[in-house]
PDB file of N, CA and C in Angstrom:
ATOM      1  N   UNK A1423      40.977 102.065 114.118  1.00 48.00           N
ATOM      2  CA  UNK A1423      40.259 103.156 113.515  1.00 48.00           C
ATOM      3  C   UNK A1423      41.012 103.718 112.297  1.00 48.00           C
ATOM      4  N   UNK A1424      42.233 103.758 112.493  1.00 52.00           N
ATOM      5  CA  UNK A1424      43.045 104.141 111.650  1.00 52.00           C
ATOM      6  C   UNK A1424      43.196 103.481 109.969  1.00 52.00           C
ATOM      7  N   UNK A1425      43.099 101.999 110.873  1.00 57.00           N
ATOM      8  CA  UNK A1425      42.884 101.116 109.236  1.00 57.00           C
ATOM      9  C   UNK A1425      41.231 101.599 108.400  1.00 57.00           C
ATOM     10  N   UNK A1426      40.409 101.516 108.835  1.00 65.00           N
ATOM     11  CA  UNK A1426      39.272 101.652 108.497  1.00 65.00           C
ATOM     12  C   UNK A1426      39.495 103.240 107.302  1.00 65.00           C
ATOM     13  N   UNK A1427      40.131 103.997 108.036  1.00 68.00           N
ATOM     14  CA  UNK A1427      40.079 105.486 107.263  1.00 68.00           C
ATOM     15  C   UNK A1427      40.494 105.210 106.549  1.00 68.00           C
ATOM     16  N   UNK A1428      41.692 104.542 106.377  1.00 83.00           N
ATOM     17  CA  UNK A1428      42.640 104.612 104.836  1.00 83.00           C
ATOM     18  C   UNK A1428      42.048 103.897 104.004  1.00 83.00           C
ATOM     19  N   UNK A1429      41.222 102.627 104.366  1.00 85.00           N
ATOM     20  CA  UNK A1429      40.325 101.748 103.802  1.00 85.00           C
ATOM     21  C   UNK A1429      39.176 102.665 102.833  1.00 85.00           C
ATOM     22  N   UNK A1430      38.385 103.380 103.349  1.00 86.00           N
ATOM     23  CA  UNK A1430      38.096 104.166 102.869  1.00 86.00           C
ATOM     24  C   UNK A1430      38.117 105.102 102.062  1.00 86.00           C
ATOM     25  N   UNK A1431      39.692 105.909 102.354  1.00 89.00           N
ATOM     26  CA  UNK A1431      40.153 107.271 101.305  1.00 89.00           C
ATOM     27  C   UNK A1431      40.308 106.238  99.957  1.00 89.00           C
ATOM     28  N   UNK A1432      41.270 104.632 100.422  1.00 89.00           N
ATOM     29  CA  UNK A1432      41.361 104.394  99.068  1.00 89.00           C
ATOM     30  C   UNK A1432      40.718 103.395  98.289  1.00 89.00           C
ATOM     31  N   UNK A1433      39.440 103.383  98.920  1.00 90.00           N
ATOM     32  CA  UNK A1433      38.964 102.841  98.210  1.00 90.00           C
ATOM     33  C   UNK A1433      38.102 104.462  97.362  1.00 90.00           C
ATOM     34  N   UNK A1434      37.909 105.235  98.084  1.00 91.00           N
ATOM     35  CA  UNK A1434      37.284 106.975  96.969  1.00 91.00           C
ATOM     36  C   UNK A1434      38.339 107.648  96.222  1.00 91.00           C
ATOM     37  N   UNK A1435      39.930 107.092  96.482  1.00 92.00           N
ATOM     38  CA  UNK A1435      40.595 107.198  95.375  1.00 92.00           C
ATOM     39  C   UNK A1435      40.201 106.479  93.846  1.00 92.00           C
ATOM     40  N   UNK A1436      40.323 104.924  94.390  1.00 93.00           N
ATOM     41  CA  UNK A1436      40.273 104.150  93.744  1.00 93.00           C
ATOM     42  C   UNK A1436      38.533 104.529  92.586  1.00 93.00           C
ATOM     43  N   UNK A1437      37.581 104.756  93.182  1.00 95.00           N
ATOM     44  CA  UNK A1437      36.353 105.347  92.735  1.00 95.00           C
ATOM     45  C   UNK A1437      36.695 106.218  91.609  1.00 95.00           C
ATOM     46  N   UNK A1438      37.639 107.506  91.888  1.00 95.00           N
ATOM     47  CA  UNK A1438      37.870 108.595  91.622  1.00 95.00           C
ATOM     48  C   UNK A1438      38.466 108.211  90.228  1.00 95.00           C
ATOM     49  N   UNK A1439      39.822 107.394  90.221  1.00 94.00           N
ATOM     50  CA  UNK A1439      40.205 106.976  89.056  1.00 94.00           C
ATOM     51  C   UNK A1439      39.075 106.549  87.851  1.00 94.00           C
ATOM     52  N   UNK A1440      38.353 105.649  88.471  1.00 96.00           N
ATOM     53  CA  UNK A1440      37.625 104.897  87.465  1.00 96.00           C
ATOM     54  C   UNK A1440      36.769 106.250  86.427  1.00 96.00           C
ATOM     55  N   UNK A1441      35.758 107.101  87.358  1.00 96.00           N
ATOM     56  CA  UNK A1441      35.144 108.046  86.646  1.00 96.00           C
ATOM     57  C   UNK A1441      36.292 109.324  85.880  1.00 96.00           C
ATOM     58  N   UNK A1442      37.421 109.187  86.601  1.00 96.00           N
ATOM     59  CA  UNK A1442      38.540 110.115  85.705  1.00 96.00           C
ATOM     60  C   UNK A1442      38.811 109.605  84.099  1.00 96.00           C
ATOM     61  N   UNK A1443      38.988 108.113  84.552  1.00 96.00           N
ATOM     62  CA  UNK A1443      38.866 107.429  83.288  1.00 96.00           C
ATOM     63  C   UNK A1443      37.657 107.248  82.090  1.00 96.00           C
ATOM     64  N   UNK A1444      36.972 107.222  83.121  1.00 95.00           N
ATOM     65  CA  UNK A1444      35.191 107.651  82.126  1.00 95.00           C
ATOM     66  C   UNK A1444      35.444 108.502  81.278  1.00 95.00           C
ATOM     67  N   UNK A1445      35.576 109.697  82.300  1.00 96.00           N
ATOM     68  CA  UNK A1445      35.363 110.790  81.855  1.00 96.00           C
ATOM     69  C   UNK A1445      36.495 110.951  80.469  1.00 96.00           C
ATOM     70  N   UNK A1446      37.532 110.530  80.267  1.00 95.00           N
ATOM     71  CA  UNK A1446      38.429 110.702  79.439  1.00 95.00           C
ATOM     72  C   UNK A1446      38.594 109.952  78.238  1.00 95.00           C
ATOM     73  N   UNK A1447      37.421 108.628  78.387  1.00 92.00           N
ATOM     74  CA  UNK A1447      36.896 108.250  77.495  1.00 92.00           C
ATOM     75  C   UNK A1447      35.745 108.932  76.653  1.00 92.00           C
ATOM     76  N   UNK A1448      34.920 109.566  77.119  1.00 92.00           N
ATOM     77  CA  UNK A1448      33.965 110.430  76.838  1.00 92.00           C
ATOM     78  C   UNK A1448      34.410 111.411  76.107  1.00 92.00           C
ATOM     79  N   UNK A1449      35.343 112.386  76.722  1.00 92.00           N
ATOM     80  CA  UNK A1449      36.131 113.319  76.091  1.00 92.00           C
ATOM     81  C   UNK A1449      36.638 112.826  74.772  1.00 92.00           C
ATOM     82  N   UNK A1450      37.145 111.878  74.605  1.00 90.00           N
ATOM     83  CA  UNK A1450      37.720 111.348  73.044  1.00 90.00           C
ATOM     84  C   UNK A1450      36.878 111.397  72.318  1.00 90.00           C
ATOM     85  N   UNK A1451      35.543 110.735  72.788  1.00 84.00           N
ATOM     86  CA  UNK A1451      34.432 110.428  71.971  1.00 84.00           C
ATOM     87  C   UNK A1451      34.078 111.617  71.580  1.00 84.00           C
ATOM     88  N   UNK A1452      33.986 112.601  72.292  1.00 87.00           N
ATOM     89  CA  UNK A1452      33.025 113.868  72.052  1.00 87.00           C
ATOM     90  C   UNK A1452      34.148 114.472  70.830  1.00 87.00           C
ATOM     91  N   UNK A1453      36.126 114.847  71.321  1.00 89.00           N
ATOM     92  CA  UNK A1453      36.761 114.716  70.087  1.00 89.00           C
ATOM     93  C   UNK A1453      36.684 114.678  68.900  1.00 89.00           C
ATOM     94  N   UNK A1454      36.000 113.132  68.432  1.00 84.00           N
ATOM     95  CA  UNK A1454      36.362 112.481  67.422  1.00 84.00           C
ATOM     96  C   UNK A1454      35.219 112.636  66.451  1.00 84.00           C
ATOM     97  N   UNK A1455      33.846 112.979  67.694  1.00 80.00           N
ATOM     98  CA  UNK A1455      32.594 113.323  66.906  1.00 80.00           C
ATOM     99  C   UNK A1455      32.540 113.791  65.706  1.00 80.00           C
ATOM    100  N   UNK A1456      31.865 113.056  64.791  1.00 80.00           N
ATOM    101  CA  UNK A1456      31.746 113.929  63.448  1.00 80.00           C
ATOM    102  C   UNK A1456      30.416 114.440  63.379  1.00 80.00           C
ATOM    103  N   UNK A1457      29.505 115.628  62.455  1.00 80.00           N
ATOM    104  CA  UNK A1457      28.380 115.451  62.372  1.00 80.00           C
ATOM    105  C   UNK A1457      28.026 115.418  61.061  1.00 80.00           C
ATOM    106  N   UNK A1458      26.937 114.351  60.783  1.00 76.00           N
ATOM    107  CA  UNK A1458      26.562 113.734  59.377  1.00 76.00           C
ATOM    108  C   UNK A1458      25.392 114.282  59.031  1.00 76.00           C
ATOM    109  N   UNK A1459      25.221 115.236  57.767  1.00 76.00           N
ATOM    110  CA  UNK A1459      24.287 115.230  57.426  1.00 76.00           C
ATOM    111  C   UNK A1459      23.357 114.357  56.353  1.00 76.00           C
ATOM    112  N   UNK A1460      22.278 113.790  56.937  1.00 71.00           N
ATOM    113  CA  UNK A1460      21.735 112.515  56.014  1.00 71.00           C
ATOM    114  C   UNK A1460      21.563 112.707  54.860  1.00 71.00           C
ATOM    115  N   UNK A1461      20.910 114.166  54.942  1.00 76.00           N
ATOM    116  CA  UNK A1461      20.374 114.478  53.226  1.00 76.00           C
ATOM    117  C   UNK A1461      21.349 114.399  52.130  1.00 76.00           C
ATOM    118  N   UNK A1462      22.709 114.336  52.937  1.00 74.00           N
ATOM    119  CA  UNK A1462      24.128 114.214  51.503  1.00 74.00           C
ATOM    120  C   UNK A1462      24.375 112.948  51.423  1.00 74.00           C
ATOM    121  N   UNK A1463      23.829 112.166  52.146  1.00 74.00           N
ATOM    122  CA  UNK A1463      24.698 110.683  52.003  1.00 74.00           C
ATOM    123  C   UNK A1463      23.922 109.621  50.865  1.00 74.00           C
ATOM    124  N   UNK A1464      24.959 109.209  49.920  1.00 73.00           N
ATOM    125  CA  UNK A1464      25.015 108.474  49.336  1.00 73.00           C
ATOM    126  C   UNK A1464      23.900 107.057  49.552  1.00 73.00           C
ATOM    127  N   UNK A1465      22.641 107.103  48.827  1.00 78.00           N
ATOM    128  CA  UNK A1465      21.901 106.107  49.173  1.00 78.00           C
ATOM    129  C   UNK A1465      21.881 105.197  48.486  1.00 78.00           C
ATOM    130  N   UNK A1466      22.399 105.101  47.264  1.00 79.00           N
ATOM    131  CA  UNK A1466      22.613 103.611  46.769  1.00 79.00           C
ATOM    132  C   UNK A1466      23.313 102.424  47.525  1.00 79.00           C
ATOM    133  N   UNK A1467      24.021 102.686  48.201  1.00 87.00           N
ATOM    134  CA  UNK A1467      24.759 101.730  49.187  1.00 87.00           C
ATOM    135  C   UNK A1467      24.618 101.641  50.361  1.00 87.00           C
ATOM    136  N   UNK A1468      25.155 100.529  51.581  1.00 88.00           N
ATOM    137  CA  UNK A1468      24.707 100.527  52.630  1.00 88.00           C
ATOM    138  C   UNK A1468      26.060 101.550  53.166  1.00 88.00           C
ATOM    139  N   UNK A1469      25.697 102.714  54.145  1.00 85.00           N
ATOM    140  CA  UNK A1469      26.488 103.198  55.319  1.00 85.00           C
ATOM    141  C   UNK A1469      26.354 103.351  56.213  1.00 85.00           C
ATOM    142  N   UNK A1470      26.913 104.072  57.069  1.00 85.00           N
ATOM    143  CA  UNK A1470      26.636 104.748  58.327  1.00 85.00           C
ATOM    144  C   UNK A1470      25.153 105.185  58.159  1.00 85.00           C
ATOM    145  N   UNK A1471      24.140 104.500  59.080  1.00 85.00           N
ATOM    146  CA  UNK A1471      22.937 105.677  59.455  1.00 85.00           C
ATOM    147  C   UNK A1471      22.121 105.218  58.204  1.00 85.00           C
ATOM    148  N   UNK A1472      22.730 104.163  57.477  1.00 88.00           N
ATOM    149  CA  UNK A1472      21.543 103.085  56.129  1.00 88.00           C
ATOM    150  C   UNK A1472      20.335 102.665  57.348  1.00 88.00           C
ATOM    151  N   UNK A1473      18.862 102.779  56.810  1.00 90.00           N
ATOM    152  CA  UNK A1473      18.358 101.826  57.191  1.00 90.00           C
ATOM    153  C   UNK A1473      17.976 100.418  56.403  1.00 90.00           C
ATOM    154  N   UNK A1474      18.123  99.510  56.807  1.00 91.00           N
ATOM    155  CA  UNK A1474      18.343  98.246  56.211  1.00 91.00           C
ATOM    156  C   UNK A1474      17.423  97.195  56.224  1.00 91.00           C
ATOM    157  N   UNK A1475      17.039  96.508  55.276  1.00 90.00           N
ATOM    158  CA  UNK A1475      15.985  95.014  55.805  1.00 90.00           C
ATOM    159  C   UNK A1475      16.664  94.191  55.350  1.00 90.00           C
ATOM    160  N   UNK A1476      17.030  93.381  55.495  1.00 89.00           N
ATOM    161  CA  UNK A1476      17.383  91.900  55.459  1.00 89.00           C
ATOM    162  C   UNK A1476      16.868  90.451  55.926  1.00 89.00           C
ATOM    163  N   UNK A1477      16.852  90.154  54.751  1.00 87.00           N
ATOM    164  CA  UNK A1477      16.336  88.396  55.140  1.00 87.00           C
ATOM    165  C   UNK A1477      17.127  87.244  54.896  1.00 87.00           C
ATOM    166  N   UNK A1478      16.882  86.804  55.968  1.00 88.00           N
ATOM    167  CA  UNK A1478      17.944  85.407  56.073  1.00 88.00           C
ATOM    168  C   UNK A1478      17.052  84.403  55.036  1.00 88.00           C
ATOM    169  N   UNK A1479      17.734  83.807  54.245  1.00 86.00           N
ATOM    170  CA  UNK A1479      17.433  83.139  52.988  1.00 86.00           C
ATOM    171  C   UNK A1479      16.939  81.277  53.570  1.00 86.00           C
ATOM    172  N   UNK A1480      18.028  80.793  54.565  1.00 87.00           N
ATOM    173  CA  UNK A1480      17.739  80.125  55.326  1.00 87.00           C
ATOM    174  C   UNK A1480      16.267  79.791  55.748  1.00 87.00           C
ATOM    175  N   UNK A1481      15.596  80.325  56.866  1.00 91.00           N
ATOM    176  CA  UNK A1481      14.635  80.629  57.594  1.00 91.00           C
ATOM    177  C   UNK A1481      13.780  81.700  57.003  1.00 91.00           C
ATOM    178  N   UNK A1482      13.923  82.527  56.392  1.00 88.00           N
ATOM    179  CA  UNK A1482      12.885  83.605  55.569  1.00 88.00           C
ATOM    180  C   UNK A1482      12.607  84.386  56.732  1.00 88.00           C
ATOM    181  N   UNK A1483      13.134  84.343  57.398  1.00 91.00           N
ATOM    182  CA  UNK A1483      13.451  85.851  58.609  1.00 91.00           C
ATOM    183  C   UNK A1483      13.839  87.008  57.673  1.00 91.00           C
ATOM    184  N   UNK A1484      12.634  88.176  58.438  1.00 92.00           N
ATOM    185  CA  UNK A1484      13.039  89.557  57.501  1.00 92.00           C
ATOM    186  C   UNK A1484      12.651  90.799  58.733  1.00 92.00           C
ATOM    187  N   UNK A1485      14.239  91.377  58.703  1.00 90.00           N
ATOM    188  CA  UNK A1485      14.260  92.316  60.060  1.00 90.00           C
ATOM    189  C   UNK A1485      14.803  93.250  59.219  1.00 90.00           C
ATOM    190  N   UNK A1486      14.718  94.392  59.841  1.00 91.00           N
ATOM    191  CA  UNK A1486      14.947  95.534  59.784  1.00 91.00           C
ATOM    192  C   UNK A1486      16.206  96.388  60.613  1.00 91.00           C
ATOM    193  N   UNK A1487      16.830  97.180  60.258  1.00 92.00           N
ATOM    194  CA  UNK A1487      18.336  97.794  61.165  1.00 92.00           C
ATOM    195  C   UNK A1487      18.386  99.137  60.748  1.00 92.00           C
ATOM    196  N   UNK A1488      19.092  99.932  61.520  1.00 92.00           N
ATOM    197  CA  UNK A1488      20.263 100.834  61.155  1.00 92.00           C
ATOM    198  C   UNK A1488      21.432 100.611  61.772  1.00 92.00           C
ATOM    199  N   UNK A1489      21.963 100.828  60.664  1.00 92.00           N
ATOM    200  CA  UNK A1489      23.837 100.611  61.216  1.00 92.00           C
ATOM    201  C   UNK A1489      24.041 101.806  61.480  1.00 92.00           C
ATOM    202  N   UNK A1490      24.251 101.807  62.781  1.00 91.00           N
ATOM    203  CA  UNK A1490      25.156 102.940  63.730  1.00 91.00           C
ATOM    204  C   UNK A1490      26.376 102.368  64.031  1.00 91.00           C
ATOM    205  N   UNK A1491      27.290 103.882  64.836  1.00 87.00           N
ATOM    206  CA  UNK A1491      28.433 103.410  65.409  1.00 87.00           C
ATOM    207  C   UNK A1491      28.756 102.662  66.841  1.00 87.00           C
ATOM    208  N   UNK A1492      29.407 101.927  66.763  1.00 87.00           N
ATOM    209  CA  UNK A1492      29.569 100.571  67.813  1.00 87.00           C
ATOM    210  C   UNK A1492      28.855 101.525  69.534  1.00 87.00           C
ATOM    211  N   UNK A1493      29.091 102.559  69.749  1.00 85.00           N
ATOM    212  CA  UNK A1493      28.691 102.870  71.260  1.00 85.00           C
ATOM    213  C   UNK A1493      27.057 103.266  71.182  1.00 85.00           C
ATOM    214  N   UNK A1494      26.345 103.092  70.047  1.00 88.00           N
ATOM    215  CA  UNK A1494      25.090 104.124  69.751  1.00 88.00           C
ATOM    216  C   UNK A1494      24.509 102.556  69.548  1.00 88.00           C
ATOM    217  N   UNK A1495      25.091 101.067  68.864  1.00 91.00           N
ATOM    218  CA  UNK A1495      24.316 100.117  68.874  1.00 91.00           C
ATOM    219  C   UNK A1495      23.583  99.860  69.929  1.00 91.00           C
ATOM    220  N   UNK A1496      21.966  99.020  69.829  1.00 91.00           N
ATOM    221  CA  UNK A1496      21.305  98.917  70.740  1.00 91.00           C
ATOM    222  C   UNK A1496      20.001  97.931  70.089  1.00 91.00           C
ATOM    223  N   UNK A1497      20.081  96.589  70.111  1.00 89.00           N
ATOM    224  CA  UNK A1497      19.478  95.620  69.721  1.00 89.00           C
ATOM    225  C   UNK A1497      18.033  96.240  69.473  1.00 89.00           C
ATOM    226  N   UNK A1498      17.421  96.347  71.058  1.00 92.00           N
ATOM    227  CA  UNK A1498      16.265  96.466  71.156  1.00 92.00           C
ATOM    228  C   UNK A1498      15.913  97.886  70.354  1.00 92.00           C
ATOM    229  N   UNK A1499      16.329  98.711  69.956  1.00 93.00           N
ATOM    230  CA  UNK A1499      16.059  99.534  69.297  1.00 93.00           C
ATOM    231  C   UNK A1499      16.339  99.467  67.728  1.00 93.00           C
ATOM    232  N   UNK A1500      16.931  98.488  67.301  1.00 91.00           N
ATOM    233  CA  UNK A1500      16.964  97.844  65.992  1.00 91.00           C
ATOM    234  C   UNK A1500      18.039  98.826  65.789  1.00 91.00           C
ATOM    235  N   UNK A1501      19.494  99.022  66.161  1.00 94.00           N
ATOM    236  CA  UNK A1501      19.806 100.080  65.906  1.00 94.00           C
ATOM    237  C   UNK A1501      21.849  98.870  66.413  1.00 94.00           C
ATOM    238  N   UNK A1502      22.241  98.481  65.028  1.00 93.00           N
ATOM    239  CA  UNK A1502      23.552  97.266  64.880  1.00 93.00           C
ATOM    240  C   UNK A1502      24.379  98.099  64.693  1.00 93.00           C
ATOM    241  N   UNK A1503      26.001  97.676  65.056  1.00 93.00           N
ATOM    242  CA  UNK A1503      27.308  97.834  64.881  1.00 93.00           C
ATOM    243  C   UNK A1503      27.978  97.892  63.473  1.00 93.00           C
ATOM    244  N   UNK A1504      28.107  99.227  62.738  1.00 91.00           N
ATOM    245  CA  UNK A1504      28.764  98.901  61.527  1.00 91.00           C
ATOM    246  C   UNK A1504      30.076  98.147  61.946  1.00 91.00           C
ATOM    247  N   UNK A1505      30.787  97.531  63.015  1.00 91.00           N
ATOM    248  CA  UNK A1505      31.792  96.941  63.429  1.00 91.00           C
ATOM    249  C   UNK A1505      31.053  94.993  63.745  1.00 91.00           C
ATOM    250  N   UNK A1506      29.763  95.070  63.715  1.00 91.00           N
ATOM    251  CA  UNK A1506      29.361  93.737  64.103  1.00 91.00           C
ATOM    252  C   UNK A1506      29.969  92.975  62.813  1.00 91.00           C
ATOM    253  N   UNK A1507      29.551  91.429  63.197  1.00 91.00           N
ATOM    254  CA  UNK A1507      29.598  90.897  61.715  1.00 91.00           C
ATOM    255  C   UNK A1507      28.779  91.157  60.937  1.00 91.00           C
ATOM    256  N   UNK A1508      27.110  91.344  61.270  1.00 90.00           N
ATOM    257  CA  UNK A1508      26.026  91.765  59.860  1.00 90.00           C
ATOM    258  C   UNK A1508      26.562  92.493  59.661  1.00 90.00           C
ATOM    259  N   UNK A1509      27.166  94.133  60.134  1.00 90.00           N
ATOM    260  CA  UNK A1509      27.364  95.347  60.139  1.00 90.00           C
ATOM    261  C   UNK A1509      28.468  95.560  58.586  1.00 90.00           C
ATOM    262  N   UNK A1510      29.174  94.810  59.230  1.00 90.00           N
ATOM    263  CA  UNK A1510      30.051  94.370  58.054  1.00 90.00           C
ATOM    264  C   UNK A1510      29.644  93.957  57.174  1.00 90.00           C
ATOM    265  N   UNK A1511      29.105  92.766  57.103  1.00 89.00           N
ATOM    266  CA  UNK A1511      28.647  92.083  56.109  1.00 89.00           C
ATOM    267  C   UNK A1511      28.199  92.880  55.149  1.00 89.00           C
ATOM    268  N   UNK A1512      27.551  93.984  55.746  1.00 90.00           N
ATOM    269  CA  UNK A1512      26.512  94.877  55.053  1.00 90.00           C
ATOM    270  C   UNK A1512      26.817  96.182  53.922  1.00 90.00           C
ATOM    271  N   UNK A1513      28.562  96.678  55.175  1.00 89.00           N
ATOM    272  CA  UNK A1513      28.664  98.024  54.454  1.00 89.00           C
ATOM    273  C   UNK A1513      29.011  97.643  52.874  1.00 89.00           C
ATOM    274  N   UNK A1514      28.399  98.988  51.907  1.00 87.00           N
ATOM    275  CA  UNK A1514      28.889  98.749  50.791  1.00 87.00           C
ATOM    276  C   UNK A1514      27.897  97.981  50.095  1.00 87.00           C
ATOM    277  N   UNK A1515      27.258  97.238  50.346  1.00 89.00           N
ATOM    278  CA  UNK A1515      25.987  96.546  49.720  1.00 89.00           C
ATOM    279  C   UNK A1515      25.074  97.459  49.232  1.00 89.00           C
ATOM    280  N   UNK A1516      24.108  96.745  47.883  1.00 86.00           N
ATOM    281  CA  UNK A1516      23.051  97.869  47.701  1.00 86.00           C
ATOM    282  C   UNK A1516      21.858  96.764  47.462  1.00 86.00           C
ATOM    283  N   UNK A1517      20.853  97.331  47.419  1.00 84.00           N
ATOM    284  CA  UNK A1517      19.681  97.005  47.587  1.00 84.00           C
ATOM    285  C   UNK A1517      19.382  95.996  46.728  1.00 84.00           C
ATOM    286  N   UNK A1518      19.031  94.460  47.229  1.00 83.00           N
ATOM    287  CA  UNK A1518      19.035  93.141  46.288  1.00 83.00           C
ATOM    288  C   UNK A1518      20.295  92.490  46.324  1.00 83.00           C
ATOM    289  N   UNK A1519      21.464  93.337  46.684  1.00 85.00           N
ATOM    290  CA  UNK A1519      22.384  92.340  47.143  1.00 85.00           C
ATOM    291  C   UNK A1519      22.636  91.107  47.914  1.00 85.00           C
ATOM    292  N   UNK A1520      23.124  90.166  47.958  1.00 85.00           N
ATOM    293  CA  UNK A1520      23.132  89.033  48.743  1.00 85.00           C
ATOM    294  C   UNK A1520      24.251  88.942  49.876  1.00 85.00           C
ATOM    295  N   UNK A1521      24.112  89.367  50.938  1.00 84.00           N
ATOM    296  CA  UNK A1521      25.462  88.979  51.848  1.00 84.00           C
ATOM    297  C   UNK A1521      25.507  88.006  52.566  1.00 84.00           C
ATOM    298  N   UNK A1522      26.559  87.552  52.313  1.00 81.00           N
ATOM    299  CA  UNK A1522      27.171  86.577  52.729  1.00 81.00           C
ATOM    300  C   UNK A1522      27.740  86.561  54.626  1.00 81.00           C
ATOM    301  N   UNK A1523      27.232  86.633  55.555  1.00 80.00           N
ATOM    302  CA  UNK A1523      27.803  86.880  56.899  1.00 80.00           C
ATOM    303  C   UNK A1523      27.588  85.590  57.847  1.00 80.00           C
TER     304      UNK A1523
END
């Protein structure tokens, strides 16, 4: 009986850590938060929060993005990693540019 309990406490230690750690990841994030206002940002170029179309020259595929930051990316919402490779590829580009990724 005895094994079973400790089995238990540590495995809700072990639990405990993980969301301590969450949580202290979260906390950084919330930290580091900046807040952007769109109406100032620079639209000749691609940045943070650009929305983007691009076509692959290849195949004549033509999609659409915003580059967000890496935890806010989310495919299905058309919404890429300024840390991906397009993401990259991208920052700094302006409209008719050709990137290379």
């Amino acid at each position: 009986m005895t094994f079973r309990k400790n089995a238990e406490y540590d495995a809700a230690k072990e639990a405990q850590g993980h969301l301590e750690a969450k949580i202290a990841k979260l906390d950084d994030i919330v930290a580091n938060a900046r807040i952007i206002d769109e109406s100032q940002m620079d639209n000749s170029k691609v940045l943070i929060l650009s929305k983007v179309k691009i076509k692959n020259l290849t195949s004549g595929i033509q999609m659409s993005y915003t580059l967000v930051a890496e935890n806010e990316a989310n495919l299905k919402e058309g919404k890429i990693s300024i840390d991906s490779p397009i993401g990259k590829g991208l920052l700094g580009k302006k409209a008719g540019d050709i990137a290379d990724v």
